[in-house]
PDB file of C-alpha atoms in Angstrom:
ATOM      1  CA  MET A   1      -0.100  -0.108  -0.108  1.00 37.00           C
ATOM      2  CA  ALA A   2       1.104   3.446  -0.891  1.00 37.00           C
ATOM      3  CA  PRO A   3       2.162   5.537   1.994  1.00 37.00           C
ATOM      4  CA  ARG A   4      -0.720   8.234   3.096  1.00 40.00           C
ATOM      5  CA  MET A   5       0.122  11.706   2.886  1.00 46.00           C
ATOM      6  CA  LYS A   6      -1.992  14.091   5.407  1.00 45.00           C
ATOM      7  CA  PHE A   7      -1.588  17.829   6.465  1.00 41.00           C
ATOM      8  CA  SER A   8      -1.928  18.107  10.064  1.00 41.00           C
ATOM      9  CA  SER A   9      -3.959  21.148  10.888  1.00 35.00           C
ATOM     10  CA  ALA A  10      -3.177  23.380  13.878  1.00 35.00           C
ATOM     11  CA  GLY A  11      -6.111  22.290  15.824  1.00 33.00           C
ATOM     12  CA  SER A  12      -6.253  21.603  19.588  1.00 30.00           C
ATOM     13  CA  CYS A  13      -4.720  18.070  20.151  1.00 30.00           C
ATOM     14  CA  THR A  14      -3.931  16.330  23.498  1.00 28.00           C
ATOM     15  CA  ILE A  15      -0.744  14.229  23.202  1.00 28.00           C
ATOM     16  CA  LEU A  16      -0.589  11.274  25.926  1.00 30.00           C
ATOM     17  CA  PRO A  17       3.065   9.931  26.499  1.00 34.00           C
ATOM     18  CA  PRO A  18       3.334   6.133  26.425  1.00 35.00           C
ATOM     19  CA  GLU A  19       2.042   4.210  29.369  1.00 34.00           C
ATOM     20  CA  GLY A  20       4.632   4.205  32.517  1.00 36.00           C
ATOM     21  CA  HIS A  21       6.689   6.801  30.876  1.00 39.00           C
ATOM     22  CA  ARG A  22       7.088   9.280  33.723  1.00 40.00           C
ATOM     23  CA  GLY A  23       3.467   9.964  33.961  1.00 37.00           C
ATOM     24  CA  ARG A  24       3.604  13.226  32.062  1.00 39.00           C
ATOM     25  CA  GLU A  25       0.486  14.320  30.014  1.00 40.00           C
ATOM     26  CA  GLY A  26       0.360  16.635  27.243  1.00 56.00           C
ATOM     27  CA  ALA A  27       2.619  17.883  24.760  1.00 61.00           C
ATOM     28  CA  ARG A  28       3.312  21.119  26.513  1.00 66.00           C
ATOM     29  CA  SER A  29       4.520  19.132  29.362  1.00 77.00           C
ATOM     30  CA  MET A  30       6.794  16.886  27.520  1.00 91.00           C
ATOM     31  CA  GLU A  31      10.283  17.230  28.480  1.00 97.00           C
ATOM     32  CA  LEU A  32      12.149  18.044  25.111  1.00 98.00           C
ATOM     33  CA  GLY A  33      15.851  17.861  24.258  1.00 98.00           C
ATOM     34  CA  TYR A  34      17.674  19.102  21.043  1.00 99.00           C
ATOM     35  CA  VAL A  35      20.822  17.589  19.806  1.00 99.00           C
ATOM     36  CA  GLY A  36      22.863  19.375  16.819  1.00 98.00           C
ATOM     37  CA  LEU A  37      22.479  23.098  17.051  1.00 98.00           C
ATOM     38  CA  GLY A  38      23.999  23.984  13.840  1.00 95.00           C
ATOM     39  CA  ASN A  39      22.517  26.226  11.332  1.00 94.00           C
ATOM     40  CA  MET A  40      19.295  24.424  10.856  1.00 96.00           C
ATOM     41  CA  GLY A  41      19.223  22.589  14.358  1.00 98.00           C
ATOM     42  CA  GLY A  42      19.968  25.891  16.128  1.00 98.00           C
ATOM     43  CA  ALA A  43      16.951  27.594  14.244  1.00 98.00           C
ATOM     44  CA  LEU A  44      14.650  24.959  14.936  1.00 98.00           C
ATOM     45  CA  ALA A  45      15.578  24.658  18.613  1.00 98.00           C
ATOM     46  CA  ARG A  46      15.019  28.620  18.782  1.00 98.00           C
ATOM     47  CA  ARG A  47      11.530  28.073  17.336  1.00 98.00           C
ATOM     48  CA  LEU A  48      10.764  25.492  19.771  1.00 98.00           C
ATOM     49  CA  LEU A  49      11.974  27.767  22.607  1.00 98.00           C
ATOM     50  CA  VAL A  50       8.874  30.296  21.635  1.00 97.00           C
ATOM     51  CA  SER A  51       6.438  27.693  23.188  1.00 96.00           C
ATOM     52  CA  ARG A  52       8.186  24.900  24.873  1.00 96.00           C
ATOM     53  CA  ARG A  53      10.961  24.169  27.396  1.00 96.00           C
ATOM     54  CA  LEU A  54      14.067  22.734  25.875  1.00 98.00           C
ATOM     55  CA  ARG A  55      17.083  21.095  27.029  1.00 98.00           C
ATOM     56  CA  ALA A  56      19.960  21.428  24.113  1.00 98.00           C
ATOM     57  CA  PHE A  57      23.383  19.837  23.472  1.00 98.00           C
ATOM     58  CA  ASP A  58      25.947  20.073  21.069  1.00 98.00           C
ATOM     59  CA  LEU A  59      29.759  19.412  20.949  1.00 97.00           C
ATOM     60  CA  ARG A  60      30.540  23.130  20.550  1.00 97.00           C
ATOM     61  CA  PRO A  61      29.847  25.095  23.621  1.00 97.00           C
ATOM     62  CA  GLU A  62      29.421  28.162  21.883  1.00 97.00           C
ATOM     63  CA  ALA A  63      26.385  26.741  19.764  1.00 98.00           C
ATOM     64  CA  VAL A  64      24.866  25.678  23.247  1.00 98.00           C
ATOM     65  CA  GLN A  65      25.285  28.955  24.566  1.00 97.00           C
ATOM     66  CA  ASP A  66      23.490  30.374  21.645  1.00 97.00           C
ATOM     67  CA  VAL A  67      20.335  28.780  22.285  1.00 98.00           C
ATOM     68  CA  ALA A  68      20.682  29.040  25.989  1.00 98.00           C
ATOM     69  CA  SER A  69      20.688  32.844  25.390  1.00 97.00           C
ATOM     70  CA  ALA A  70      17.144  32.134  24.049  1.00 97.00           C
ATOM     71  CA  GLY A  71      16.132  30.221  26.996  1.00 98.00           C
ATOM     72  CA  ALA A  72      17.437  26.527  26.512  1.00 98.00           C
ATOM     73  CA  GLN A  73      18.699  24.580  29.436  1.00 98.00           C
ATOM     74  CA  PRO A  74      22.237  23.247  28.595  1.00 98.00           C
ATOM     75  CA  ALA A  75      22.765  19.303  29.090  1.00 98.00           C
ATOM     76  CA  GLN A  76      26.189  18.227  30.164  1.00 96.00           C
ATOM     77  CA  SER A  77      26.016  15.141  28.156  1.00 98.00           C
ATOM     78  CA  LEU A  78      23.886  13.107  25.752  1.00 98.00           C
ATOM     79  CA  GLU A  79      23.419  10.314  28.548  1.00 98.00           C
ATOM     80  CA  ALA A  80      22.046  12.957  30.745  1.00 98.00           C
ATOM     81  CA  LEU A  81      19.930  14.523  28.169  1.00 98.00           C
ATOM     82  CA  GLY A  82      18.267  11.193  27.605  1.00 98.00           C
ATOM     83  CA  GLN A  83      17.511  10.678  31.175  1.00 98.00           C
ATOM     84  CA  ALA A  84      16.003  14.213  31.449  1.00 97.00           C
ATOM     85  CA  CYS A  85      13.624  13.756  28.500  1.00 98.00           C
ATOM     86  CA  ASP A  86      10.588  12.430  27.185  1.00 97.00           C
ATOM     87  CA  ALA A  87      11.553  13.139  23.469  1.00 98.00           C
ATOM     88  CA  VAL A  88      14.828  14.273  22.033  1.00 99.00           C
ATOM     89  CA  LEU A  89      15.171  15.796  18.312  1.00 99.00           C
ATOM     90  CA  LEU A  90      18.171  15.620  16.442  1.00 99.00           C
ATOM     91  CA  CYS A  91      19.707  17.522  13.558  1.00 98.00           C
ATOM     92  CA  LEU A  92      23.215  16.330  12.493  1.00 98.00           C
ATOM     93  CA  PRO A  93      25.074  16.029   9.352  1.00 95.00           C
ATOM     94  CA  THR A  94      24.591  12.396   8.549  1.00 96.00           C
ATOM     95  CA  SER A  95      22.813   9.424   9.942  1.00 97.00           C
ATOM     96  CA  ASN A  96      26.401   8.104  11.051  1.00 98.00           C
ATOM     97  CA  GLU A  97      26.525  11.008  13.332  1.00 98.00           C
ATOM     98  CA  VAL A  98      22.848  10.075  14.543  1.00 98.00           C
ATOM     99  CA  ARG A  99      23.919   6.503  15.244  1.00 99.00           C
ATOM    100  CA  GLU A 100      26.967   7.563  17.080  1.00 98.00           C
ATOM    101  CA  ALA A 101      24.723  10.162  19.241  1.00 98.00           C
ATOM    102  CA  ILE A 102      22.189   7.445  20.195  1.00 99.00           C
ATOM    103  CA  PHE A 103      24.305   4.296  20.534  1.00 98.00           C
ATOM    104  CA  GLY A 104      27.741   5.715  20.849  1.00 98.00           C
ATOM    105  CA  GLU A 105      29.375   5.400  24.615  1.00 97.00           C
ATOM    106  CA  GLY A 106      27.487   7.866  26.947  1.00 97.00           C
ATOM    107  CA  GLY A 107      24.775   8.391  24.156  1.00 98.00           C
ATOM    108  CA  LEU A 108      21.191   9.251  24.431  1.00 98.00           C
ATOM    109  CA  ALA A 109      20.219   5.196  24.275  1.00 98.00           C
ATOM    110  CA  ALA A 110      22.167   4.799  27.668  1.00 97.00           C
ATOM    111  CA  GLY A 111      19.847   7.568  29.401  1.00 98.00           C
ATOM    112  CA  MET A 112      16.450   7.130  27.835  1.00 98.00           C
ATOM    113  CA  THR A 113      13.987   5.049  29.776  1.00 96.00           C
ATOM    114  CA  PRO A 114      11.395   2.764  28.302  1.00 97.00           C
ATOM    115  CA  GLY A 115       8.957   4.648  26.147  1.00 96.00           C
ATOM    116  CA  GLY A 116      11.222   7.490  25.169  1.00 98.00           C
ATOM    117  CA  ILE A 117      11.487   8.797  21.614  1.00 98.00           C
ATOM    118  CA  GLY A 118      13.951   9.893  19.492  1.00 99.00           C
ATOM    119  CA  VAL A 119      13.157  12.297  16.489  1.00 99.00           C
ATOM    120  CA  ASP A 120      15.565  12.399  13.644  1.00 99.00           C
ATOM    121  CA  GLN A 121      15.439  15.766  11.806  1.00 99.00           C
ATOM    122  CA  THR A 122      18.735  15.011   9.803  1.00 98.00           C
ATOM    123  CA  THR A 123      18.734  14.674   6.081  1.00 97.00           C
ATOM    124  CA  GLY A 124      19.334  11.100   6.566  1.00 97.00           C
ATOM    125  CA  ASP A 125      19.375   7.536   5.090  1.00 97.00           C
ATOM    126  CA  PRO A 126      15.975   6.010   5.106  1.00 98.00           C
ATOM    127  CA  ASN A 127      17.420   2.386   5.561  1.00 97.00           C
ATOM    128  CA  ALA A 128      19.553   3.435   8.577  1.00 98.00           C
ATOM    129  CA  THR A 129      16.910   5.253  10.068  1.00 98.00           C
ATOM    130  CA  ARG A 130      14.690   2.155   9.809  1.00 98.00           C
ATOM    131  CA  ALA A 131      17.934   0.110  11.288  1.00 98.00           C
ATOM    132  CA  MET A 132      18.075   2.301  14.214  1.00 99.00           C
ATOM    133  CA  ALA A 133      14.418   2.321  15.002  1.00 99.00           C
ATOM    134  CA  ALA A 134      14.707  -1.311  15.090  1.00 99.00           C
ATOM    135  CA  GLU A 135      17.446  -1.468  17.355  1.00 98.00           C
ATOM    136  CA  LEU A 136      15.840   1.091  19.803  1.00 98.00           C
ATOM    137  CA  ALA A 137      12.716  -0.909  19.813  1.00 98.00           C
ATOM    138  CA  GLU A 138      14.465  -3.888  21.250  1.00 97.00           C
ATOM    139  CA  ARG A 139      15.199  -1.544  24.389  1.00 97.00           C
ATOM    140  CA  GLY A 140      11.580  -0.518  24.508  1.00 98.00           C
ATOM    141  CA  LEU A 141      12.676   3.055  23.136  1.00 98.00           C
ATOM    142  CA  GLU A 142      11.255   4.597  19.782  1.00 99.00           C
ATOM    143  CA  LEU A 143      13.007   6.413  16.846  1.00 99.00           C
ATOM    144  CA  ILE A 144      10.754   8.586  13.977  1.00 99.00           C
ATOM    145  CA  ASP A 145      12.133  10.773  11.361  1.00 99.00           C
ATOM    146  CA  ALA A 146      11.057  14.227  10.764  1.00 99.00           C
ATOM    147  CA  PRO A 147      13.392  16.082   8.305  1.00 99.00           C
ATOM    148  CA  VAL A 148      12.401  19.616   7.292  1.00 98.00           C
ATOM    149  CA  SER A 149      12.595  21.678   3.954  1.00 97.00           C
ATOM    150  CA  GLY A 150      12.611  25.594   3.871  1.00 94.00           C
ATOM    151  CA  GLY A 151      15.840  26.599   5.629  1.00 92.00           C
ATOM    152  CA  PRO A 152      16.891  28.142   8.816  1.00 94.00           C
ATOM    153  CA  HIS A 153      14.858  31.478   7.903  1.00 93.00           C
ATOM    154  CA  GLY A 154      11.693  29.055   7.336  1.00 95.00           C
ATOM    155  CA  ALA A 155      12.491  27.204  10.782  1.00 97.00           C
ATOM    156  CA  LEU A 156      12.583  30.770  12.435  1.00 97.00           C
ATOM    157  CA  ALA A 157       9.535  32.199  10.614  1.00 97.00           C
ATOM    158  CA  GLY A 158       7.571  29.054  11.121  1.00 97.00           C
ATOM    159  CA  THR A 159       6.903  28.264   7.780  1.00 97.00           C
ATOM    160  CA  ILE A 160       9.197  25.069   7.271  1.00 97.00           C
ATOM    161  CA  ALA A 161       8.005  22.012   6.093  1.00 98.00           C
ATOM    162  CA  ILE A 162       8.032  18.855   8.375  1.00 99.00           C
ATOM    163  CA  MET A 163       8.093  15.442   6.853  1.00 98.00           C
ATOM    164  CA  ALA A 164       7.445  12.954   9.360  1.00 99.00           C
ATOM    165  CA  GLY A 165       7.861   9.044   9.156  1.00 99.00           C
ATOM    166  CA  GLY A 166       6.477   6.819  12.093  1.00 98.00           C
ATOM    167  CA  THR A 167       3.189   4.956  13.333  1.00 98.00           C
ATOM    168  CA  GLU A 168      -0.124   6.634  13.395  1.00 98.00           C
ATOM    169  CA  ALA A 169       0.418   6.854  17.285  1.00 98.00           C
ATOM    170  CA  GLN A 170       4.065   8.166  16.967  1.00 98.00           C
ATOM    171  CA  PHE A 171       2.869  10.683  14.971  1.00 98.00           C
ATOM    172  CA  ALA A 172      -0.010  11.808  17.033  1.00 98.00           C
ATOM    173  CA  ARG A 173       2.511  11.799  20.157  1.00 97.00           C
ATOM    174  CA  MET A 174       4.712  14.420  18.490  1.00 98.00           C
ATOM    175  CA  ARG A 175       2.304  16.221  16.116  1.00 98.00           C
ATOM    176  CA  GLU A 176       1.717  19.191  18.561  1.00 97.00           C
ATOM    177  CA  THR A 177       5.316  19.354  19.167  1.00 98.00           C
ATOM    178  CA  PHE A 178       5.893  19.739  15.398  1.00 98.00           C
ATOM    179  CA  GLU A 179       3.248  22.132  15.284  1.00 98.00           C
ATOM    180  CA  ALA A 180       5.076  24.335  17.759  1.00 98.00           C
ATOM    181  CA  ILE A 181       7.765  24.618  14.718  1.00 98.00           C
ATOM    182  CA  SER A 182       5.433  25.090  11.823  1.00 98.00           C
ATOM    183  CA  PRO A 183       1.833  24.286  10.836  1.00 98.00           C
ATOM    184  CA  ASN A 184       3.036  22.808   7.729  1.00 98.00           C
ATOM    185  CA  VAL A 185       3.310  18.997   9.078  1.00 98.00           C
ATOM    186  CA  PHE A 186       2.856  16.053   6.827  1.00 98.00           C
ATOM    187  CA  HIS A 187       2.577  12.597   8.036  1.00 99.00           C
ATOM    188  CA  CYS A 188       4.561  10.604   4.637  1.00 98.00           C
ATOM    189  CA  GLY A 189       4.162   7.072   6.307  1.00 98.00           C
ATOM    190  CA  ASP A 190       5.833   4.662   8.515  1.00 98.00           C
ATOM    191  CA  VAL A 191       9.480   5.121   9.895  1.00 99.00           C
ATOM    192  CA  GLY A 192      11.892   6.007   7.088  1.00 98.00           C
ATOM    193  CA  ALA A 193       9.475   7.728   4.896  1.00 98.00           C
ATOM    194  CA  GLY A 194       9.918  11.197   6.117  1.00 99.00           C
ATOM    195  CA  HIS A 195      13.752  10.816   5.176  1.00 98.00           C
ATOM    196  CA  ALA A 196      12.650   9.378   1.784  1.00 98.00           C
ATOM    197  CA  MET A 197      10.450  12.277   1.069  1.00 98.00           C
ATOM    198  CA  LYS A 198      13.173  14.744   1.934  1.00 98.00           C
ATOM    199  CA  LEU A 199      15.598  12.892  -0.430  1.00 98.00           C
ATOM    200  CA  VAL A 200      12.964  13.336  -3.167  1.00 98.00           C
ATOM    201  CA  ASN A 201      12.612  17.039  -2.457  1.00 98.00           C
ATOM    202  CA  ASN A 202      16.364  17.674  -2.315  1.00 98.00           C
ATOM    203  CA  VAL A 203      17.480  15.517  -5.344  1.00 98.00           C
ATOM    204  CA  ILE A 204      14.826  17.558  -7.298  1.00 98.00           C
ATOM    205  CA  ALA A 205      15.993  20.786  -5.865  1.00 97.00           C
ATOM    206  CA  ALA A 206      19.691  19.802  -6.436  1.00 98.00           C
ATOM    207  CA  SER A 207      18.765  19.090 -10.229  1.00 98.00           C
ATOM    208  CA  VAL A 208      16.695  22.170 -10.852  1.00 98.00           C
ATOM    209  CA  ARG A 209      19.560  24.372  -9.378  1.00 98.00           C
ATOM    210  CA  ALA A 210      22.059  22.592 -11.659  1.00 98.00           C
ATOM    211  CA  ALA A 211      20.259  22.505 -14.843  1.00 98.00           C
ATOM    212  CA  THR A 212      19.336  26.189 -14.168  1.00 98.00           C
ATOM    213  CA  PHE A 213      23.078  27.297 -13.699  1.00 98.00           C
ATOM    214  CA  GLU A 214      23.813  25.457 -16.818  1.00 98.00           C
ATOM    215  CA  ALA A 215      21.223  27.085 -18.747  1.00 98.00           C
ATOM    216  CA  VAL A 216      21.728  30.454 -17.767  1.00 98.00           C
ATOM    217  CA  ALA A 217      25.473  30.148 -18.658  1.00 98.00           C
ATOM    218  CA  MET A 218      24.378  29.133 -22.044  1.00 99.00           C
ATOM    219  CA  GLY A 219      22.282  32.236 -22.119  1.00 98.00           C
ATOM    220  CA  VAL A 220      24.793  34.304 -20.977  1.00 98.00           C
ATOM    221  CA  LYS A 221      27.394  33.082 -23.491  1.00 98.00           C
ATOM    222  CA  ASN A 222      24.681  34.078 -26.296  1.00 98.00           C
ATOM    223  CA  GLY A 223      24.068  37.420 -25.082  1.00 98.00           C
ATOM    224  CA  LEU A 224      21.920  37.400 -22.202  1.00 98.00           C
ATOM    225  CA  SER A 225      22.582  39.010 -18.896  1.00 97.00           C
ATOM    226  CA  LEU A 226      22.323  37.301 -15.602  1.00 97.00           C
ATOM    227  CA  THR A 227      19.714  39.979 -14.472  1.00 97.00           C
ATOM    228  CA  ALA A 228      17.502  39.386 -17.447  1.00 97.00           C
ATOM    229  CA  CYS A 229      17.522  35.640 -16.964  1.00 97.00           C
ATOM    230  CA  ALA A 230      16.725  36.245 -13.134  1.00 96.00           C
ATOM    231  CA  GLU A 231      13.653  38.330 -13.903  1.00 96.00           C
ATOM    232  CA  VAL A 232      12.423  36.456 -16.882  1.00 98.00           C
ATOM    233  CA  LEU A 233      12.896  32.760 -15.587  1.00 97.00           C
ATOM    234  CA  HIS A 234      10.894  33.395 -12.601  1.00 94.00           C
ATOM    235  CA  LYS A 235       7.782  34.779 -14.583  1.00 96.00           C
ATOM    236  CA  GLY A 236       7.724  31.844 -16.762  1.00 96.00           C
ATOM    237  CA  SER A 237       7.331  28.020 -16.726  1.00 97.00           C
ATOM    238  CA  ALA A 238      10.991  27.545 -15.573  1.00 97.00           C
ATOM    239  CA  ARG A 239      10.262  29.233 -12.102  1.00 96.00           C
ATOM    240  CA  SER A 240      11.545  27.420  -9.065  1.00 97.00           C
ATOM    241  CA  TYR A 241      13.168  28.102  -5.982  1.00 94.00           C
ATOM    242  CA  THR A 242      16.494  28.806  -7.684  1.00 96.00           C
ATOM    243  CA  THR A 243      14.928  31.532  -9.664  1.00 97.00           C
ATOM    244  CA  GLU A 244      13.235  33.169  -7.216  1.00 95.00           C
ATOM    245  CA  PHE A 245      15.951  33.037  -4.465  1.00 93.00           C
ATOM    246  CA  THR A 246      19.133  31.908  -5.734  1.00 95.00           C
ATOM    247  CA  LEU A 247      19.612  33.974  -9.067  1.00 97.00           C
ATOM    248  CA  PRO A 248      18.565  37.193  -7.335  1.00 96.00           C
ATOM    249  CA  ARG A 249      21.368  36.597  -4.843  1.00 94.00           C
ATOM    250  CA  LEU A 250      23.896  35.947  -7.860  1.00 95.00           C
ATOM    251  CA  VAL A 251      22.983  39.067  -9.229  1.00 95.00           C
ATOM    252  CA  ASP A 252      23.174  41.239  -6.131  1.00 92.00           C
ATOM    253  CA  GLY A 253      26.451  39.632  -4.844  1.00 86.00           C
ATOM    254  CA  SER A 254      24.921  38.321  -1.644  1.00 84.00           C
ATOM    255  CA  GLY A 255      25.299  34.868  -3.388  1.00 73.00           C
ATOM    256  CA  LYS A 256      25.755  32.487  -0.283  1.00 83.00           C
ATOM    257  CA  SER A 257      22.708  30.179   0.791  1.00 86.00           C
ATOM    258  CA  ASN A 258      24.414  28.853   3.875  1.00 83.00           C
ATOM    259  CA  PHE A 259      24.333  25.241   2.778  1.00 91.00           C
ATOM    260  CA  ALA A 260      27.596  23.674   1.995  1.00 94.00           C
ATOM    261  CA  LEU A 261      28.492  21.783  -1.274  1.00 97.00           C
ATOM    262  CA  GLU A 262      29.484  18.718   0.493  1.00 96.00           C
ATOM    263  CA  LEU A 263      25.928  18.361   2.342  1.00 95.00           C
ATOM    264  CA  MET A 264      24.091  18.923  -0.884  1.00 97.00           C
ATOM    265  CA  LEU A 265      26.235  16.134  -2.514  1.00 98.00           C
ATOM    266  CA  LYS A 266      25.539  13.940   0.400  1.00 97.00           C
ATOM    267  CA  ASP A 267      22.058  14.432  -0.291  1.00 97.00           C
ATOM    268  CA  VAL A 268      22.248  13.675  -4.000  1.00 98.00           C
ATOM    269  CA  ARG A 269      24.187  10.512  -3.201  1.00 98.00           C
ATOM    270  CA  LEU A 270      21.708   9.301  -0.770  1.00 97.00           C
ATOM    271  CA  ALA A 271      18.889   9.652  -3.408  1.00 98.00           C
ATOM    272  CA  THR A 272      20.574   8.085  -6.137  1.00 98.00           C
ATOM    273  CA  GLN A 273      21.703   5.177  -3.839  1.00 97.00           C
ATOM    274  CA  LEU A 274      18.273   4.895  -2.790  1.00 97.00           C
ATOM    275  CA  GLY A 275      17.127   4.539  -6.322  1.00 97.00           C
ATOM    276  CA  VAL A 276      19.774   2.035  -6.954  1.00 96.00           C
ATOM    277  CA  ASP A 277      18.585  -0.059  -3.786  1.00 95.00           C
ATOM    278  CA  SER A 278      14.839   0.086  -4.799  1.00 96.00           C
ATOM    279  CA  GLY A 279      15.488  -0.410  -8.734  1.00 97.00           C
ATOM    280  CA  ALA A 280      14.074   3.280  -9.680  1.00 98.00           C
ATOM    281  CA  PRO A 281      16.746   4.615 -12.216  1.00 96.00           C
ATOM    282  CA  MET A 282      17.862   8.334 -11.405  1.00 97.00           C
ATOM    283  CA  PHE A 283      19.461   9.137 -14.941  1.00 97.00           C
ATOM    284  CA  MET A 284      19.099  12.812 -14.324  1.00 97.00           C
ATOM    285  CA  ALA A 285      20.032  12.974 -10.746  1.00 98.00           C
ATOM    286  CA  ASN A 286      23.360  10.928 -11.549  1.00 98.00           C
ATOM    287  CA  VAL A 287      24.101  13.912 -14.086  1.00 98.00           C
ATOM    288  CA  ALA A 288      23.597  16.335 -11.280  1.00 98.00           C
ATOM    289  CA  ARG A 289      25.533  14.303  -8.611  1.00 98.00           C
ATOM    290  CA  ASN A 290      28.506  14.144 -11.314  1.00 98.00           C
ATOM    291  CA  LEU A 291      28.507  18.131 -11.407  1.00 98.00           C
ATOM    292  CA  PHE A 292      28.167  18.618  -7.674  1.00 98.00           C
ATOM    293  CA  GLN A 293      31.215  16.160  -7.046  1.00 98.00           C
ATOM    294  CA  GLN A 294      33.220  18.162  -9.821  1.00 98.00           C
ATOM    295  CA  ALA A 295      32.444  21.264  -7.780  1.00 98.00           C
ATOM    296  CA  VAL A 296      33.307  19.678  -4.540  1.00 98.00           C
ATOM    297  CA  ASN A 297      36.679  18.589  -6.217  1.00 98.00           C
ATOM    298  CA  GLU A 298      37.239  22.043  -7.504  1.00 98.00           C
ATOM    299  CA  HIS A 299      36.240  24.259  -4.519  1.00 97.00           C
ATOM    300  CA  GLY A 300      36.259  22.133  -1.295  1.00 98.00           C
ATOM    301  CA  GLY A 301      33.045  20.514   0.302  1.00 97.00           C
ATOM    302  CA  GLY A 302      32.744  23.257   2.786  1.00 96.00           C
ATOM    303  CA  GLU A 303      32.281  26.092   0.256  1.00 96.00           C
ATOM    304  CA  ASP A 304      28.710  27.097  -0.181  1.00 96.00           C
ATOM    305  CA  VAL A 305      26.279  25.313  -2.586  1.00 96.00           C
ATOM    306  CA  ASN A 306      26.214  28.258  -5.096  1.00 96.00           C
ATOM    307  CA  ALA A 307      30.048  27.817  -5.855  1.00 96.00           C
ATOM    308  CA  LEU A 308      28.613  25.555  -8.443  1.00 98.00           C
ATOM    309  CA  ILE A 309      27.986  28.308 -10.602  1.00 97.00           C
ATOM    310  CA  HIS A 310      31.936  28.734 -10.847  1.00 97.00           C
ATOM    311  CA  THR A 311      32.176  25.037 -11.902  1.00 98.00           C
ATOM    312  CA  VAL A 312      29.409  25.799 -14.444  1.00 98.00           C
ATOM    313  CA  GLU A 313      31.213  29.011 -15.569  1.00 98.00           C
ATOM    314  CA  ARG A 314      34.367  27.090 -16.354  1.00 98.00           C
ATOM    315  CA  ASN A 315      32.972  24.269 -18.094  1.00 98.00           C
ATOM    316  CA  ALA A 316      31.152  26.791 -20.469  1.00 98.00           C
ATOM    317  CA  ASP A 317      34.118  29.283 -20.627  1.00 98.00           C
ATOM    318  CA  VAL A 318      31.989  31.953 -19.814  1.00 98.00           C
ATOM    319  CA  LYS A 319      31.669  34.521 -16.673  1.00 97.00           C
ATOM    320  CA  VAL A 320      28.019  34.548 -15.340  1.00 97.00           C
ATOM    321  CA  VAL A 321      28.458  36.372 -12.091  1.00 95.00           C
ATOM    322  CA  GLY A 322      30.118  39.743 -12.021  1.00 86.00           C
ATOM    323  CA  GLY A 323      30.711  39.353 -16.112  1.00 70.00           C
TER     324      GLY A 323
END
């Protein structure tokens, strides 16, 4: 049966913790923790702090201090965070870091009590997520996935999309917490479905960015200006996030999107591998993957994703930005 997708409206909802789990009732009384306070995780944590209590952990003291200034309570360790919380949300670079945070020495699993739930907001590997959920279930613990799309600005503004994967009961338990971040909450199916949806989203976004950059480079080489491309494309059938936000940033010189090339490459790799694993050919996505790999090789993985335009410029032998 195909996964069901439902929009969760921001109506009233009472969320009961699992039987025997600290005896707390209601989403607002849930003790929440957050692990991973980077650009995205920090913004999500700050959004939660508008209406929720929150404990926070990151390996970087300055990141913890930043959200502590907004009202978060710093946690001294992952194990201590697990002991103190009913639900712990995580937003880390990859599923490998999520596994280490949960199962590593002194990790969350060492402190969480039966009925505790982890919520993985990383752009992760659906298969890895399912495996971790199965391992936690053997300990009486739960894991669901709830990655997001819309950037840190969308998280802070409360407009970001949240794509959840878990059982109906797990989704119901966490729904009001998700809605404290944004009303745009979607239940995509069982555990791993949220991560699968995020990969669908990100591989489309990456492929459109790559195709747009290449087409604009061709246009500039044939006498068009970047400004004209930015103005016209967003009013026509080629409009996209790239034409609405990225091209104008290239025009005015602000340029950066605060998302690293290596993270975009990671997302495209995960999507194409999921295609291999499931027998769903990803011909266009593999072309995009090769272009992002070239950009990482040329500029370094830590560079902003929009450094891709310079790889495209080199390939086309034309100056697009500042030309």
